[in-house]
Short mmCIF file of C-alpha atoms in Angstrom, two decimals:
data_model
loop_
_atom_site.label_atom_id
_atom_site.label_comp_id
_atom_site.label_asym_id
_atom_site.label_seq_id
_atom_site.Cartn_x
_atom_site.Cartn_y
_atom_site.Cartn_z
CA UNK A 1 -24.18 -6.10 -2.37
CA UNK A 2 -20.78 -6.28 -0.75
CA UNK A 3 -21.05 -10.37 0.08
CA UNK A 4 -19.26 -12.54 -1.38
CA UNK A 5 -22.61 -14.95 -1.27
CA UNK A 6 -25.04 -13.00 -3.08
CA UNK A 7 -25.91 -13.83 -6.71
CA UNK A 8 -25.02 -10.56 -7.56
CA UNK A 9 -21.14 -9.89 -7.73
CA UNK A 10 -19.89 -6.93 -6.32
CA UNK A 11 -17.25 -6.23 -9.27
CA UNK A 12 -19.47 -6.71 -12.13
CA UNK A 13 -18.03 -5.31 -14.36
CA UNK A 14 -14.36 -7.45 -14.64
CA UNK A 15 -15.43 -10.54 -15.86
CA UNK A 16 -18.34 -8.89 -18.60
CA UNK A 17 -15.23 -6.95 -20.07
CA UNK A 18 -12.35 -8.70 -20.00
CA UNK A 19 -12.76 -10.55 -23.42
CA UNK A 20 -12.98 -7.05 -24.74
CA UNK A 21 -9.19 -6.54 -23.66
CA UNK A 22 -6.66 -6.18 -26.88
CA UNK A 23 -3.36 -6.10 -24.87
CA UNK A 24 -2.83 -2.39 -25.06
CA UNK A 25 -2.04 -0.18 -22.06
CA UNK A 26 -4.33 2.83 -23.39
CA UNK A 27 -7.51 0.74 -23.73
CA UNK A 28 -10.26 2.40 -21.28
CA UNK A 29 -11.73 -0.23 -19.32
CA UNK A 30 -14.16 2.10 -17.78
CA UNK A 31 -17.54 0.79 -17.21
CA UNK A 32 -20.95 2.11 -15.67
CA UNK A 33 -20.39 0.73 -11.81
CA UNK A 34 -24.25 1.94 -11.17
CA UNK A 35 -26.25 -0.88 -9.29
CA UNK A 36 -28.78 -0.84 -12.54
CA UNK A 37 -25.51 -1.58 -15.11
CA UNK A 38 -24.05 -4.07 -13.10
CA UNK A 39 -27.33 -5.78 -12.80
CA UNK A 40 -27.37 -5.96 -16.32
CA UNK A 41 -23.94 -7.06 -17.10
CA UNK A 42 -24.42 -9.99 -14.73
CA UNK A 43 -27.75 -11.40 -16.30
CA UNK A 44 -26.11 -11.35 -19.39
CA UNK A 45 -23.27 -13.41 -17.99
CA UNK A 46 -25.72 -15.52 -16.43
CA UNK A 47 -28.03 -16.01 -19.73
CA UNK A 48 -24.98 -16.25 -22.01
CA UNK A 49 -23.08 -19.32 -19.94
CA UNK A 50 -26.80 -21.28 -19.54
CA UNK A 51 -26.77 -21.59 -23.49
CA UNK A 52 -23.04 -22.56 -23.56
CA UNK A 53 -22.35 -26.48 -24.05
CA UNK A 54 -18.56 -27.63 -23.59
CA UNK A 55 -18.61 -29.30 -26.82
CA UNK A 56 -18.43 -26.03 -28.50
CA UNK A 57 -16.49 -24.27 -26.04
CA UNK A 58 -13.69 -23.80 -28.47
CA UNK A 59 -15.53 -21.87 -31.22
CA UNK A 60 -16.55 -19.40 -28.60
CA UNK A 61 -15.23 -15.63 -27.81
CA UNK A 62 -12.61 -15.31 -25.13
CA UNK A 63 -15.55 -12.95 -23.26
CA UNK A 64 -17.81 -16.04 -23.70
CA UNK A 65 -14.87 -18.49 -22.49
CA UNK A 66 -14.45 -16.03 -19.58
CA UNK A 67 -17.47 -16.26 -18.65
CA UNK A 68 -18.07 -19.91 -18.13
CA UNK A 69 -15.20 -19.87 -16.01
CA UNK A 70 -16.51 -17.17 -14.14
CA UNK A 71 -20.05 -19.41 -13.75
CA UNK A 72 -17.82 -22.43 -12.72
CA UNK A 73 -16.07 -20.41 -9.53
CA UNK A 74 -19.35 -18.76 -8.78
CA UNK A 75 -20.99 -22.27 -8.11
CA UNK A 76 -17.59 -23.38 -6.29
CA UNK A 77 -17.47 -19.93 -4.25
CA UNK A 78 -21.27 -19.89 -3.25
CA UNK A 79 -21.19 -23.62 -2.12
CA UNK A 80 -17.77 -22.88 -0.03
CA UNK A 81 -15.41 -25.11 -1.88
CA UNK A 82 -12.70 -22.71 -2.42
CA UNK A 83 -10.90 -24.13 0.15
CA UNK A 84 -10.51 -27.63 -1.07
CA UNK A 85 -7.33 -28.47 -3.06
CA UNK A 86 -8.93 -30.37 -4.99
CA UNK A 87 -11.35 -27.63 -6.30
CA UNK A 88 -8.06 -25.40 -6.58
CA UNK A 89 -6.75 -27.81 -9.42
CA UNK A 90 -10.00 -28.02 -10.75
CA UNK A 91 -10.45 -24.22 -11.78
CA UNK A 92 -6.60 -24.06 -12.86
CA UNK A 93 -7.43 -27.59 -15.51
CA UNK A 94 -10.87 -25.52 -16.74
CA UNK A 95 -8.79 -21.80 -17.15
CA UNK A 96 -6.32 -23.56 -19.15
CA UNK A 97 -8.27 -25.65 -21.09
CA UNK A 98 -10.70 -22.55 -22.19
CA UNK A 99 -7.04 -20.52 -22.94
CA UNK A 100 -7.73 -17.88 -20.30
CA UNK A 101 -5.71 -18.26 -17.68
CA UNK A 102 -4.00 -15.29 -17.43
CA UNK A 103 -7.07 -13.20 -17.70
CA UNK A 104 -8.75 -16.07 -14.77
CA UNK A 105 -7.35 -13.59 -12.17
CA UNK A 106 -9.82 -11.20 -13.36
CA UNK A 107 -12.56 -13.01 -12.14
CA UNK A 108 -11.81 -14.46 -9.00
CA UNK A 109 -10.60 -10.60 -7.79
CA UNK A 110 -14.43 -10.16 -8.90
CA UNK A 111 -15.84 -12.90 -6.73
CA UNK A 112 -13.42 -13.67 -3.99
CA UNK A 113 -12.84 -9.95 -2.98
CA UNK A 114 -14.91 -7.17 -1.12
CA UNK A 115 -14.28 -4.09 1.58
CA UNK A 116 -12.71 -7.13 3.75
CA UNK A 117 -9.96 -7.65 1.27
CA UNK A 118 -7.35 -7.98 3.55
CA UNK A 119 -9.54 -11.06 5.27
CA UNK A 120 -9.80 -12.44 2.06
CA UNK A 121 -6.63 -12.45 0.65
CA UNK A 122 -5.28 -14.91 3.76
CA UNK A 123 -8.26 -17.04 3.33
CA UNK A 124 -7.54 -17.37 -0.81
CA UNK A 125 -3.87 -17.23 -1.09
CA UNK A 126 -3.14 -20.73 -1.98
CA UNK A 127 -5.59 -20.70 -4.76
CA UNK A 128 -4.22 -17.27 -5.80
CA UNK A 129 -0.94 -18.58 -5.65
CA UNK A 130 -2.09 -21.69 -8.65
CA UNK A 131 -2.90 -19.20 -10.72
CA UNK A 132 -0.46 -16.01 -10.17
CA UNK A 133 2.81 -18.31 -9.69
CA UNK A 134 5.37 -17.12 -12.74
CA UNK A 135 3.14 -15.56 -14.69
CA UNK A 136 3.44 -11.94 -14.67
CA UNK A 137 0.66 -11.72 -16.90
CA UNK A 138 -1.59 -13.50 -14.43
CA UNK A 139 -0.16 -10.72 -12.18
CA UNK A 140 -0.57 -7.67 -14.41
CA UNK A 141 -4.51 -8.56 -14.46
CA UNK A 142 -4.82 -9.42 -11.02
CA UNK A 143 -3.68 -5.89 -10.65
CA UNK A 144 -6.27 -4.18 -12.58
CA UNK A 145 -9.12 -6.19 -11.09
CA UNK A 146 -7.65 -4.96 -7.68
CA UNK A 147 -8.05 -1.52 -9.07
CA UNK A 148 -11.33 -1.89 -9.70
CA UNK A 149 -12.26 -3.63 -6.61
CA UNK A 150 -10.30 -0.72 -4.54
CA UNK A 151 -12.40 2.25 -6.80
CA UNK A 152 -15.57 0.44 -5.76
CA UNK A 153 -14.76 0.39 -1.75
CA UNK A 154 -12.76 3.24 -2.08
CA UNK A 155 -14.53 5.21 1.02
CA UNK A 156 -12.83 1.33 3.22
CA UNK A 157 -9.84 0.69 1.11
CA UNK A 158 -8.29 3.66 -0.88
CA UNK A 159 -6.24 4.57 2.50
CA UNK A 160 -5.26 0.90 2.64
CA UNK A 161 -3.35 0.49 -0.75
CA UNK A 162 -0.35 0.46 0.08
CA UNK A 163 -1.08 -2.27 3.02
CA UNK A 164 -3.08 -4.05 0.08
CA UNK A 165 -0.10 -4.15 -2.04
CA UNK A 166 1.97 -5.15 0.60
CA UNK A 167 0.05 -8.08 1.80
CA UNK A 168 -0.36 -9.61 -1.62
CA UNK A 169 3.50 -9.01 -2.11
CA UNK A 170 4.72 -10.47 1.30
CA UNK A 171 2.15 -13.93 0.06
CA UNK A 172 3.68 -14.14 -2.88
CA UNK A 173 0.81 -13.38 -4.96
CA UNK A 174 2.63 -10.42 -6.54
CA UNK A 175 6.08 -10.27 -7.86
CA UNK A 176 8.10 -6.89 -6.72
CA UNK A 177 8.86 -6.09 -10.55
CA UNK A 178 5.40 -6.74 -11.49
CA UNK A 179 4.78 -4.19 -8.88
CA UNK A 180 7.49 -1.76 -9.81
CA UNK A 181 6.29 -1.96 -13.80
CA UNK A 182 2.71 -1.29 -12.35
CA UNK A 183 3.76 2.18 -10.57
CA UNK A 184 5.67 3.14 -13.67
CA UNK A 185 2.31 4.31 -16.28
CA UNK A 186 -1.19 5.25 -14.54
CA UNK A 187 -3.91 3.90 -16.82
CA UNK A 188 -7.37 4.20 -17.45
CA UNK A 189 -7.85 0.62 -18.58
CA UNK A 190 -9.94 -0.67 -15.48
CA UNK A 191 -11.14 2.37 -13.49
CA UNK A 192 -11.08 5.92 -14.63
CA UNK A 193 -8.06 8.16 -15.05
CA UNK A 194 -8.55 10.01 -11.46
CA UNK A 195 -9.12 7.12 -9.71
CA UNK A 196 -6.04 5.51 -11.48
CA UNK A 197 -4.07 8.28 -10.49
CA UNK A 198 -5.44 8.37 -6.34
CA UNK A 199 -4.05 4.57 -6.37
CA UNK A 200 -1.04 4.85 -7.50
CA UNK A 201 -0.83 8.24 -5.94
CA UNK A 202 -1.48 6.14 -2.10
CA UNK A 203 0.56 3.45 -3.36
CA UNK A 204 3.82 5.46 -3.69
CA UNK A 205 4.99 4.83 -0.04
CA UNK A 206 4.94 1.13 -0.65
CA UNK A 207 6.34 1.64 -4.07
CA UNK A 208 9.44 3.56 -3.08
CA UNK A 209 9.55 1.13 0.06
CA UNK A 210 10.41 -2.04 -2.81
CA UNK A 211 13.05 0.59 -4.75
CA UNK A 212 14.91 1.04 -1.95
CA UNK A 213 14.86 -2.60 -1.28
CA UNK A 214 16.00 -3.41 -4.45
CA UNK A 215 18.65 -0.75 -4.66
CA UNK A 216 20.32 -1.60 -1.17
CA UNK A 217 19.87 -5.35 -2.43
CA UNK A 218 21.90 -4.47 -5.36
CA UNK A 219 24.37 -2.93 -3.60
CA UNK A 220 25.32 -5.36 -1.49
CA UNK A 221 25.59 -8.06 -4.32
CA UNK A 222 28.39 -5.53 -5.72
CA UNK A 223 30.22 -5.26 -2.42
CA UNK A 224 30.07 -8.87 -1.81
CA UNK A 225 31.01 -9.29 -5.22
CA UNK A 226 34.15 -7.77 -4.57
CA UNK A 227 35.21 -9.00 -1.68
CA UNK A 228 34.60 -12.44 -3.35
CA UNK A 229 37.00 -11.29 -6.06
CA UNK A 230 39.59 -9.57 -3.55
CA UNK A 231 39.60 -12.51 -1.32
CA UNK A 232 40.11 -15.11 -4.10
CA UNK A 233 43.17 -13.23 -5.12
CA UNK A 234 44.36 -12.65 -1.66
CA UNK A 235 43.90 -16.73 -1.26
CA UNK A 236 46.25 -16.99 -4.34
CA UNK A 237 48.96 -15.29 -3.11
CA UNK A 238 49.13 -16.43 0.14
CA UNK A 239 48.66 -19.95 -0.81
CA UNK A 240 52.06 -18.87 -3.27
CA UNK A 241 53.70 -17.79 -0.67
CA UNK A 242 53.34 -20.81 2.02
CA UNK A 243 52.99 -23.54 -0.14
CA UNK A 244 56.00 -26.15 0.49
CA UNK A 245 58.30 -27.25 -2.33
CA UNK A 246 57.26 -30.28 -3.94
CA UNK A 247 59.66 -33.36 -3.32
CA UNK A 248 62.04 -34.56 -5.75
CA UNK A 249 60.31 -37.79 -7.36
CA UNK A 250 63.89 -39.41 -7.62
CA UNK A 251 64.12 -38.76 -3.43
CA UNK A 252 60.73 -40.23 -2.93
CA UNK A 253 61.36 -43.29 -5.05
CA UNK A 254 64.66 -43.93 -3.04
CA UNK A 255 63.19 -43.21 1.02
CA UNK A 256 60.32 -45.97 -0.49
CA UNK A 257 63.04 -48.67 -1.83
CA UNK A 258 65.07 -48.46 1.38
CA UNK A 259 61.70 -49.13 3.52
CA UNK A 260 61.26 -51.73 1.80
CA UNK A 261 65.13 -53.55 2.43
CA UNK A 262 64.06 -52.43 6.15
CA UNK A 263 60.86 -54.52 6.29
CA UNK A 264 61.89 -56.93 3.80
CA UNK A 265 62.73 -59.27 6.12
CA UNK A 266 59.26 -59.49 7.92
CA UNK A 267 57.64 -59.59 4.91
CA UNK A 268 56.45 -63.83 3.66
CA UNK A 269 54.44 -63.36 0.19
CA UNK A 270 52.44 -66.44 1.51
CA UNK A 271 50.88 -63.83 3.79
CA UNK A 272 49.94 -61.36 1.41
#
């Protein structure tokens, strides 16, 4: 199913993996996308997380911890609370307290997102945003489940990559270094090599869009670095050149003294 409503989740197959996930680039992520596997994956989440109490929560797997945050935004998702703020603080208190909150953005590319990604990335920004805010991490993840979620619509959304990327940069969601890193190594850890390779591949006009940003950007920080430096200088001199002579002390102390003989006479100390 491609709605975000059903009880079946459209991206199976982030959430069922990611406690699998050691850290390294070269680990293949690749999983059986068929309709049958997927069904399967997901009635293990669901049977797993029924037989999970909190009390214990801490002597569990990260894939088990995963998944019983992936049952909490599920219930949230299907009963359209993902809007309310106070749901939004709710899901970041329950990632952190199960120590997954850099992998959370796994799962809520798996149930927030379909082919209307670009709908749904306006509608879920500001819980995005809790989770994705300073934490490249958060951001390096979020990229692989979009991977996934872009090899599963890729027939709707492989031409729209580098609008994909760009939306999710221009919200804030993604960090242009975090984007640039990305582009650098095509990997194999979420969807297959090919596919891997087709995204970044489509992505490269948005990619070489943010280098030239940055370059230009760091060329003008030299140049106004510069003129800073040659203006300072130039202030220097000039303020060398047209600065008065300072008066003689002894002069000043005089002019004062004979002011005072002048008023002297006006002055009474009973009016002070």
């Amino acid at each position: 199913s491609e709605t975000n409503g059903g009880d079946e989740s459209p991206n199976g197959s982030i959430a069922g993996n990611a406690g699998e996930e050691n850290g390294e680039d070269d680990v293949n992520w690749t999983v059986d996308t068929s309709e049958e596997a997927v069904r399967a994956r997901m009635q293990d989440l669901t049977d797993g997380a029924k037989n999970m109490t909190v009390s214990d929560d801490f002597d569990k797997s990260e894939k088990e911890r995963i998944n019983i945050f992936y049952e909490l935004v599920k219930r949230k998702r299907d009963a359209n609370e993902l809007d309310n703020v106070q749901v939004h603080k709710e899901l970041v208190t329950e990632a952190s307290r199960l120590d997954i909150q850099s992998k959370a953005t796994l799962v809520l590319v798996e149930l927030l997102f379909t082919a209307n990604i670009t709908q749904e990335a306006r509608k879920y920004r500001n819980l995005l945003l809790r989770f994705t805010h300073e934490d490249k991490k958060a951001q390096k993840y979020f990229i692989g489940g979009l991977e996934l979620t872009i090899s599963m619509h890729a027939d709707k959304l492989m031409d729209k990559v580098p609008g994909i990327l760009k939306l999710f940069y221009d919200s804030d969601v993604l960090d242009e270094k975090v984007i640039l890193d990305w582009s650098q190594k095509v990997s194999k850890k979420y969807v297959s090599k090919e596919v891997a390779a087709q995204i970044h591949e489509r992505a490269k006009p948005f990619v070489q869009w943010l280098q030239e940003a940055e370059e230009e950007e760091s060329s003008e920080e030299d140049d106004d670095s510069e003129v800073e430096i040659e203006y300072d200088d130039r202030a220097k001199v000039d303020s060398l050149r047209k600065e008065p002579a300072k008066p003689d002390p002894k002069k000043l102390a005089k002019a004062s003294l004979e002011e005072d003989d002048e008023d002297g006479e006006d002055l009474n100390i009973d009016d002070i």
